[in-house]
Tab-separated table of C-alpha atoms in Angstrom:
chain	number	residue	atom	x	y	z
A	22	UNK	CA	15.129	-1.468	3.144
A	23	UNK	CA	13.985	2.250	3.213
A	24	UNK	CA	11.675	2.875	0.100
A	25	UNK	CA	11.235	6.545	1.850
A	26	UNK	CA	14.401	8.708	2.921
A	27	UNK	CA	13.564	12.306	3.709
A	28	UNK	CA	16.554	14.497	5.783
A	29	UNK	CA	16.462	17.909	6.523
A	30	UNK	CA	13.768	18.910	3.993
A	31	UNK	CA	12.452	22.249	4.447
A	32	UNK	CA	9.498	24.553	2.386
A	33	UNK	CA	8.457	27.877	2.255
A	34	UNK	CA	5.735	29.572	0.355
A	35	UNK	CA	7.616	33.217	0.803
A	36	UNK	CA	8.016	34.210	4.325
A	37	UNK	CA	5.698	31.493	5.638
A	38	UNK	CA	7.860	28.025	6.473
A	39	UNK	CA	5.916	25.187	5.937
A	40	UNK	CA	8.175	22.306	6.507
A	41	UNK	CA	11.162	22.859	8.719
A	42	UNK	CA	14.169	20.845	8.580
A	43	UNK	CA	11.762	17.439	8.130
A	44	UNK	CA	14.143	13.854	8.196
A	45	UNK	CA	11.826	10.112	8.791
A	46	UNK	CA	11.974	7.202	6.713
A	47	UNK	CA	9.563	4.702	5.096
A	48	UNK	CA	11.024	0.911	5.407
A	49	UNK	CA	9.459	-1.795	2.435
A	50	UNK	CA	6.316	-2.831	3.186
A	51	UNK	CA	5.641	-0.317	6.259
A	52	UNK	CA	2.042	1.633	6.690
A	53	UNK	CA	3.110	5.555	8.148
A	54	UNK	CA	0.401	7.509	9.248
A	55	UNK	CA	1.067	11.377	9.679
A	56	UNK	CA	-1.655	13.026	11.551
A	57	UNK	CA	-1.877	17.018	12.882
A	58	UNK	CA	-3.467	19.814	12.645
A	59	UNK	CA	-4.764	21.518	9.578
A	60	UNK	CA	-1.933	23.964	8.214
A	61	UNK	CA	0.920	22.199	9.560
A	62	UNK	CA	2.807	20.872	6.105
A	63	UNK	CA	0.821	17.084	5.495
A	64	UNK	CA	-0.052	17.468	2.668
A	65	UNK	CA	3.198	20.024	1.293
A	66	UNK	CA	5.319	17.134	2.851
A	67	UNK	CA	4.125	14.668	0.280
A	68	UNK	CA	3.892	17.344	-2.444
A	69	UNK	CA	7.553	17.381	-1.931
A	70	UNK	CA	7.891	14.076	-2.546
A	71	UNK	CA	6.186	13.678	-5.717
A	72	UNK	CA	7.699	16.168	-6.933
A	73	UNK	CA	4.468	18.583	-7.159
A	74	UNK	CA	6.490	21.396	-5.144
A	75	UNK	CA	10.114	22.493	-5.068
A	76	UNK	CA	11.722	22.415	-1.609
A	77	UNK	CA	13.946	24.738	-0.366
A	78	UNK	CA	16.581	22.565	0.672
A	79	UNK	CA	17.091	18.848	2.181
A	80	UNK	CA	17.449	15.176	0.391
A	81	UNK	CA	14.872	13.028	-0.725
A	82	UNK	CA	15.507	9.096	-2.081
A	83	UNK	CA	12.627	7.123	-3.039
A	84	UNK	CA	13.807	3.365	-3.595
A	85	UNK	CA	17.354	4.251	-3.591
A	86	UNK	CA	17.283	6.535	-6.300
A	87	UNK	CA	17.578	10.155	-5.370
A	88	UNK	CA	15.132	12.678	-6.299
A	89	UNK	CA	17.431	15.727	-4.391
A	90	UNK	CA	20.034	15.852	-2.459
A	91	UNK	CA	21.320	18.686	-0.727
A	92	UNK	CA	18.694	21.365	-2.332
A	93	UNK	CA	19.191	20.296	-6.224
A	94	UNK	CA	17.766	17.597	-8.191
A	95	UNK	CA	18.763	15.216	-10.300
A	96	UNK	CA	18.840	16.373	-14.558
A	97	UNK	CA	15.943	15.506	-16.132
A	98	UNK	CA	15.429	12.234	-17.192
A	99	UNK	CA	16.564	10.549	-13.437
A	100	UNK	CA	14.320	12.764	-12.431
A	101	UNK	CA	11.497	11.418	-14.264
A	102	UNK	CA	12.434	7.622	-13.300
A	103	UNK	CA	12.610	8.631	-9.502
A	104	UNK	CA	9.103	10.576	-9.992
A	105	UNK	CA	7.826	6.907	-11.296
A	106	UNK	CA	8.669	5.106	-7.668
A	107	UNK	CA	6.223	6.833	-6.251
A	108	UNK	CA	1.829	7.494	-6.765
A	109	UNK	CA	-0.115	9.876	-4.658
A	110	UNK	CA	-3.935	9.435	-4.423
A	111	UNK	CA	-5.571	12.965	-3.784
A	112	UNK	CA	-8.447	14.708	-1.720
A	113	UNK	CA	-11.063	15.004	-4.193
A	114	UNK	CA	-10.452	12.091	-7.219
A	115	UNK	CA	-8.863	14.435	-9.943
A	116	UNK	CA	-10.432	12.017	-12.417
A	117	UNK	CA	-10.413	13.241	-15.962
A	118	UNK	CA	-14.268	14.074	-16.314
A	119	UNK	CA	-14.103	13.873	-20.461
A	120	UNK	CA	-12.483	9.787	-19.656
A	121	UNK	CA	-13.977	7.104	-19.088
A	122	UNK	CA	-13.384	4.850	-15.868
A	123	UNK	CA	-11.270	2.597	-18.091
A	124	UNK	CA	-9.029	5.654	-20.178
A	125	UNK	CA	-8.488	7.450	-16.850
A	126	UNK	CA	-6.525	4.331	-15.562
A	127	UNK	CA	-4.810	3.638	-19.020
A	128	UNK	CA	-3.973	7.059	-20.507
A	129	UNK	CA	-0.795	7.310	-18.284
A	130	UNK	CA	0.231	3.915	-18.537
A	131	UNK	CA	0.186	4.607	-22.524
A	132	UNK	CA	1.457	7.408	-22.203
A	133	UNK	CA	4.411	7.306	-19.166
A	134	UNK	CA	5.137	3.216	-19.203
A	135	UNK	CA	4.540	3.070	-22.821
A	136	UNK	CA	2.203	0.079	-22.681
A	137	UNK	CA	0.265	-1.927	-25.712
A	138	UNK	CA	-2.955	-0.882	-25.318
A	139	UNK	CA	-3.958	-4.525	-24.761
A	140	UNK	CA	-1.477	-4.529	-21.454
A	141	UNK	CA	-3.149	-1.302	-20.396
A	142	UNK	CA	-6.197	-2.310	-20.536
A	143	UNK	CA	-5.396	-5.615	-19.312
A	144	UNK	CA	-3.851	-4.377	-16.087
A	145	UNK	CA	-7.058	-1.327	-15.801
A	146	UNK	CA	-9.279	-4.673	-15.176
A	147	UNK	CA	-7.327	-6.697	-12.755
A	148	UNK	CA	-7.548	-3.609	-10.754
A	149	UNK	CA	-10.708	-2.315	-10.630
A	150	UNK	CA	-11.669	-5.738	-9.938
A	151	UNK	CA	-9.521	-5.479	-6.890
A	152	UNK	CA	-10.837	-1.730	-6.554
A	153	UNK	CA	-14.562	-3.931	-6.578
A	154	UNK	CA	-15.612	-2.159	-10.041
A	155	UNK	CA	-14.987	-4.524	-12.137
A	156	UNK	CA	-18.423	-3.361	-13.762
A	157	UNK	CA	-17.758	0.554	-14.123
A	158	UNK	CA	-14.725	0.616	-16.810
A	159	UNK	CA	-16.955	2.140	-19.072
A	160	UNK	CA	-18.623	4.613	-17.098
A	161	UNK	CA	-17.620	8.278	-16.552
A	162	UNK	CA	-16.468	9.679	-12.937
A	163	UNK	CA	-20.008	11.842	-12.863
A	164	UNK	CA	-21.449	8.290	-13.447
A	165	UNK	CA	-20.011	7.381	-10.235
A	166	UNK	CA	-20.556	8.366	-5.964
A	167	UNK	CA	-18.111	9.289	-4.209
A	168	UNK	CA	-16.650	6.315	-2.405
A	169	UNK	CA	-16.084	5.009	-6.634
A	170	UNK	CA	-14.418	7.727	-7.605
A	171	UNK	CA	-12.184	6.912	-4.655
A	172	UNK	CA	-11.296	3.773	-5.904
A	173	UNK	CA	-11.065	4.493	-9.442
A	174	UNK	CA	-7.898	7.404	-8.440
A	175	UNK	CA	-6.355	4.399	-6.218
A	176	UNK	CA	-6.286	1.905	-9.170
A	177	UNK	CA	-5.030	4.700	-11.272
A	178	UNK	CA	-1.905	5.293	-8.536
A	179	UNK	CA	-1.548	1.807	-8.983
A	180	UNK	CA	-1.957	1.020	-12.731
A	181	UNK	CA	1.999	2.628	-12.706
A	182	UNK	CA	3.352	0.098	-10.325
A	183	UNK	CA	5.040	2.821	-8.022
A	184	UNK	CA	7.264	1.197	-4.807
A	185	UNK	CA	5.358	3.818	-2.428
A	186	UNK	CA	1.621	4.729	-2.472
A	187	UNK	CA	0.745	8.343	-1.053
A	188	UNK	CA	-2.824	9.445	0.576
A	189	UNK	CA	-3.674	12.878	0.609
A	190	UNK	CA	-6.781	12.830	2.983
A	191	UNK	CA	-8.000	9.938	1.027
A	192	UNK	CA	-11.113	10.402	2.589
A	193	UNK	CA	-12.046	13.771	3.399
A	194	UNK	CA	-14.277	14.552	0.261
A	195	UNK	CA	-16.573	11.797	1.450
A	196	UNK	CA	-19.363	10.943	4.296
A	197	UNK	CA	-19.162	8.146	6.315
A	198	UNK	CA	-21.047	5.769	4.839
A	199	UNK	CA	-18.795	6.114	1.485
A	200	UNK	CA	-15.602	6.426	3.542
A	201	UNK	CA	-15.701	2.507	4.671
A	202	UNK	CA	-15.181	1.728	0.899
A	203	UNK	CA	-11.513	3.797	0.828
A	204	UNK	CA	-10.684	2.067	4.245
A	205	UNK	CA	-12.085	-1.396	2.979
A	206	UNK	CA	-9.741	-0.723	0.373
A	207	UNK	CA	-6.326	0.767	1.541
A	208	UNK	CA	-6.617	-1.998	4.537
A	209	UNK	CA	-6.236	-4.511	1.239
A	210	UNK	CA	-3.005	-3.221	0.175
A	211	UNK	CA	-1.607	-3.370	3.800
A	212	UNK	CA	-2.404	-6.834	4.486
A	213	UNK	CA	-0.246	-7.344	0.966
A	214	UNK	CA	2.135	-5.256	2.517
A	215	UNK	CA	2.192	-1.873	0.056
A	216	UNK	CA	4.486	0.448	0.991
A	217	UNK	CA	1.681	3.290	2.189
A	218	UNK	CA	2.297	7.026	3.486
A	219	UNK	CA	-1.704	7.904	4.481
A	220	UNK	CA	-2.077	11.644	6.027
A	221	UNK	CA	-6.045	11.105	7.658
A	222	UNK	CA	-7.607	12.005	10.459
A	223	UNK	CA	-9.691	8.662	10.903
A	224	UNK	CA	-7.835	7.925	14.379
A	225	UNK	CA	-9.196	4.745	14.723
A	226	UNK	CA	-8.337	3.878	11.260
A	227	UNK	CA	-4.700	4.944	11.795
A	228	UNK	CA	-4.353	2.919	14.449
A	229	UNK	CA	-6.109	-0.300	12.845
A	230	UNK	CA	-3.889	-0.430	9.934
A	231	UNK	CA	-0.405	1.559	10.597
A	232	UNK	CA	2.637	0.332	12.525
A	233	UNK	CA	3.703	3.681	12.953
A	234	UNK	CA	2.278	6.944	13.627
A	235	UNK	CA	4.020	10.568	12.643
A	236	UNK	CA	2.025	13.650	14.306
A	237	UNK	CA	2.808	16.702	13.027
A	238	UNK	CA	2.337	20.554	13.897
A	239	UNK	CA	3.435	23.649	12.522
A	240	UNK	CA	6.389	22.168	9.759
A	241	UNK	CA	7.595	19.670	12.535
A	242	UNK	CA	7.317	15.986	13.027
A	243	UNK	CA	6.401	15.959	17.215
A	244	UNK	CA	6.096	12.714	18.293
A	245	UNK	CA	6.416	9.311	16.550
A	246	UNK	CA	5.598	5.800	17.659
A	247	UNK	CA	3.953	2.721	17.149
A	248	UNK	CA	-0.156	3.868	16.092
A	249	UNK	CA	-1.202	2.294	18.961
A	250	UNK	CA	1.108	4.339	21.426
A	251	UNK	CA	1.431	7.766	19.704
A	252	UNK	CA	-2.718	7.317	19.424
A	253	UNK	CA	-3.565	5.915	22.634
A	254	UNK	CA	-0.807	7.343	25.182
A	255	UNK	CA	0.985	9.588	23.630
A	256	UNK	CA	3.957	11.525	25.284
A	257	UNK	CA	4.329	14.800	23.964
A	258	UNK	CA	1.712	17.637	25.796
A	259	UNK	CA	1.232	18.872	22.098
A	260	UNK	CA	0.203	15.535	20.756
A	261	UNK	CA	-2.175	15.055	23.986
A	262	UNK	CA	-4.136	17.949	23.101
A	263	UNK	CA	-4.291	17.579	19.396
A	264	UNK	CA	-5.733	14.210	19.995
A	265	UNK	CA	-8.345	15.175	22.509
A	266	UNK	CA	-9.565	18.129	20.861
A	267	UNK	CA	-10.696	15.969	17.961
A	268	UNK	CA	-12.480	13.312	20.119
A	269	UNK	CA	-14.778	16.240	21.557
A	270	UNK	CA	-15.882	17.162	18.028
C-alpha cells in the first residue's frame, strides 16, 4: 500500500519553477531518501506534502486520503484529517522556547487530537524514553543541546501518531558529534518500519538506512533506485557529478 502518492506535482514561486511535474510514491514501511543540490526543490516538495505550501497543479494522497486532486484541495474538514497522516521534522527544531519539553510534546495532542492531559503526558513520556531523554521533560529548549532539541522535535512529530514522518535535513544544524544522536534515533524508527522520507546530505546514512534513494535536481527526479545502486553506482551523469563533488568536500 502506498502511504504517499504524488502525481504530476508542480510548484512555482513567481516565475521560478521549483517543482516540475513530479510523480513518486512511498510504500508503507519504506524509507526513502531524497538527495540533491541545494535549491533543487527537495524542501519545497516536503512542504507541499505537509500543506505548508500550496501546489499549482497535480495531486497528493496520504494514507489513501486525498489532499489535493488536479490542483484542487479537499474541503477544510477533510484537509485537516489528511494532514494528520504526516509529521514533519524541521532543520531548525521549531520548538516553542517558552514551553517545557513536556509541554512542547503534549500541546498539539491536547488541541489537535483532544487527548486528556494524562494521556498526552503518558504518550510524551513514552516518546521521550524512546528518544533517550526521559530526564528532560521539565527542561526548556534553551537548556538542551542541538541534538537533544532535534530528538524532542522527533518525539513531538510522533506524538500525533502520523502514518509517515518527513525529515527536512534533520542534521544540517548540528555538528558531527551531535549528528550521530539523530541518525541513531532515525535508524531505530526504520527498524520499527516507520514510513519515512528523509531529505539529507548524509550519503553514508542514506545508503545504510534508506530502502530507496531519489536524486533531485532543478525540480525533477533525475534518478532513483535502491540506495546502494544510486549512491555507489549512479547511472545518470548529473547524479555522478553531484556525488563526486560531495565526496570531494
